[in-house]
Amino acid sequence: MSLTSRFFKKPWQHKNPESRIAAIQSIDDPELIRALPDLAEQDDSSAVRLAALRRINSEAFWLDARLRETEPELLAAADQFLSRCATESDPKELDPERLAWAKTLSNPELIKTLAASAREINIRAHALQQVQAQGFLGDCYASETDAALAESILRRINQLSTLERLHGKLRKQNKQKSKAVQNRLQEIQASHGEIDLVAEKAQALVDEMEALSRGEHLDQRQDKLTKVQSEWGQLDVPPAALQKRFDSALTIVEAAIARPLPTDAPASEADIEPEQTIAADGNLQAAADKIRGQLRNRQAAIKPGELLAEWDRAWNALAQAGEAEESLKSTMLPILKELQLQVQNAARQPATAERSDASKGPLPDFGAELDALSSVLVAGDLQAANARFQTIRGALKALPPKQCPSAVTGRLQRLDGRFRELRDYQHWSNNSHRDELIEKLEALPGSGQHPDAVTAVLKEARTEWKRLEKLEILPGDKRRFAAPSGQWRRFQAAAKAAFDSAKPYFEKRQGVQEETLEQLHRFIDRGKALARSEDADSKALMPVLRKAREAIRRLDELPPKARGAAAGGLRDLMSALSGRLDQAFEQVERAKRRLINEAKALANEAELKDAIDRAKGLQAEWKRAGQGRRRIDQKLWTEFRSHIDPLFEKLDGERKARQEANQAVVEVLKQLCVAAEEIAMLPEDQLEAAQSRLTGLANDWNQRHPKPAALVKRFDKALKRFEQRLEALRDQQRQQVAEAQIQAALAIQNAYEGRLQGKEAEVDIEESLPEALVESARRVAEIELSALQAKALEHVELAAQVAIEFEFLSGLDSPAEEKERRMNYQVQRLAARMSEGEAQRDLGSEVAELEERWHLALPLPPDEYHHLQQRIKKCQTVLQNMLGNA
């Protein structure tokens, strides 16, 4: 570890989470890359952990964080990332962790996304178990590729409208699924009593059997017959009418299969001979079957005229066309029209025209031309080879047919084969290159590249695509594009997707550029107005000039078409500002030269204080004069300082002399501080006696000048410490006296209660207590019991009044029987304050007075004493809390 790293931590180790986040997002230090896993797992800030996870951008880390973290923001980010991974990639090694994550989800939208698009089947299955929406389950069934999972989805769909929609949607997309949906629909309808499932199944099988009897599916007739018979046998009890139709169609199909072939028929016509026999009998259905059989048999030579004649004979042989015959005719009409069209096209074949012989002439030197063509083909130059082919073919076409050399045409055909091979190879090679371009473009949207880099790649790809087109499309070609249409559409789609991924950035940048242009126009207008102002000085003009110079270096932040005009406006602004600054600088220089002359005259001042005051004034005027040209301004400042610096140096000398004189005073003050601190730390039994000594130190302290702030603070701290200790001592003494009074009052009451029980009264209290309390103790011990009881009864009223006043001060309620006494006291107190203007007394003083009155009201009758003592004790607890003594 280097010495620097011991004292300066890395940015991602900064104590501020925002600094750590900025470092993670912007620094490409290998040490940071190695530290990212620890930051993602152990950092104190959830925001830092989130930034580290986004920088790592690995599904394994996101899965671990999602199953470990509890922060809502981090969990939401992890769910978004993992849902995207689950629908876009399928790494088998992460399947258990993905499934564990999917089981923790509660967001309905994410669950639906996984149910519809997750690559792993177990995740889709788990997500689908949590979905109840019938319409969504139907969509999932239509797109599900796993047969077992699709079947489980279909078993959960019970809504008829959803099944009907699915059946219509899948009818042309997936016949197997459509059939399964139809069976499910019929099953539910049958359970509701809406349809007869056996009748529906029987009707479908009858339709299939009748289709076989009409000659459909001839190549699969035996297999289909076996399948239909097997399914029919599994039906419970089919309707009688459908049973009759099924048996009739079965008889026809079995007869057609069992009919022997004629001996003179060729093997290739075996499939159509039975229909010919039936057609000869004038059967319209047999004629239709014969036409269909002929069209299906690819080896038979089709004669459209004969087939049309067969149909016409069968139709004309009908005594009367019924509904079945009309339906068959409408079915056959498209086939008959196609046969009629073939007959018409055969009749329109144009006769070949004879060309006149061209005049004979000398033959060109085809050998040299063919040799040159061969060399160009060996070099692989398609453009040149195509040009030579056109030349040779043109020369051959100009010759009469009988004069065309067969050797030349034969060699030209062989070279044409090589040319086509070369062109095919070039096309194959270019198509491979085009596929690479497409894959490169398809990878752009998720690559995280800067939008400018994306557009650069797009531009290069389009240029390369055009170059490949020029290589393949030769002069004279009728086609416009060499690339296959599907490949071209893929290229266009990939380019559009890549551009769409960068489009929001360009739109936002365009908006920012236009806003920046507007700000620049406003800046130029304000700058020109400032340049025209007579009140503008260099201090106001210089910042504008600096901003203009900075703006002209940042023209790339403006729309491209506006950069030229903006540069011209900025140059005009800088020219105007420079002219005004030249004038302002001249004014500043004149003002400062005047100040230099005034500073030079200060050396003649008799009083140093007056000279210093004037020098300070000149310095203030120098600042107000503003900034001049830097080189000249620095030179003038140096000359100005040469005249005023000696004055301040002389002032510094006098100040140092005063400081030395004051040093002796400081030493005395330090000794006084030490003495005060010693007194403040004396034992408690010496504090009272030391108060006068500390007063003397304070008087001495006040007479010493000047006093440094640090020593003043130190001395005041010693005084405060002494006062706090002395006050604490006095509080302790007062507490002791109060406790002694409480004990004395309790002893008086106990002694009274003892005498009531016939015991002797023994009251031992300190003589230092209040005289009234000592007198109460004497009465309890000395006077007769009857007189003492009378005295105790007299004290009840006084004690009750004390309890009322205690409850008033503490804010507690008085007993209901004391309501009148409480009200009288409140009125009396209010009247006293209003009439006499009595100031509000301190709460502590009032409490102390009430406690003393309570003690002096003793002794009391035992019942009254205990009742009043409980009320007063409750009030004392509240008052102690109010006074902060609890």
GROMACS .gro file of C-alpha atoms in nm, residues 741 745 770-773 802 806 845-858 876:
model
   23
  741GLN     CA    1  -3.891   2.039   5.929
  745ALA     CA    2  -4.384   1.786   6.173
  770PRO     CA    3  -3.859   2.777   6.328
  771GLU     CA    4  -3.987   2.892   6.664
  772ALA     CA    5  -4.353   2.816   6.577
  773LEU     CA    6  -4.260   2.453   6.502
  802VAL     CA    7  -5.345   2.477   5.274
  806PHE     CA    8  -5.171   2.323   4.703
  845SER     CA    9  -4.144   3.046   4.702
  846GLU     CA   10  -4.518   2.976   4.717
  847VAL     CA   11  -4.456   2.602   4.752
  848ALA     CA   12  -4.205   2.659   5.037
  849GLU     CA   13  -4.453   2.887   5.215
  850LEU     CA   14  -4.737   2.635   5.182
  851GLU     CA   15  -4.519   2.353   5.312
  852GLU     CA   16  -4.426   2.568   5.617
  853ARG     CA   17  -4.797   2.650   5.680
  854TRP     CA   18  -4.880   2.279   5.657
  855HIS     CA   19  -4.616   2.196   5.918
  856LEU     CA   20  -4.739   2.471   6.151
  857ALA     CA   21  -5.100   2.346   6.119
  858LEU     CA   22  -5.006   2.025   6.299
  876GLN     CA   23  -4.620   1.801   4.596
   0.00000   0.00000   0.00000
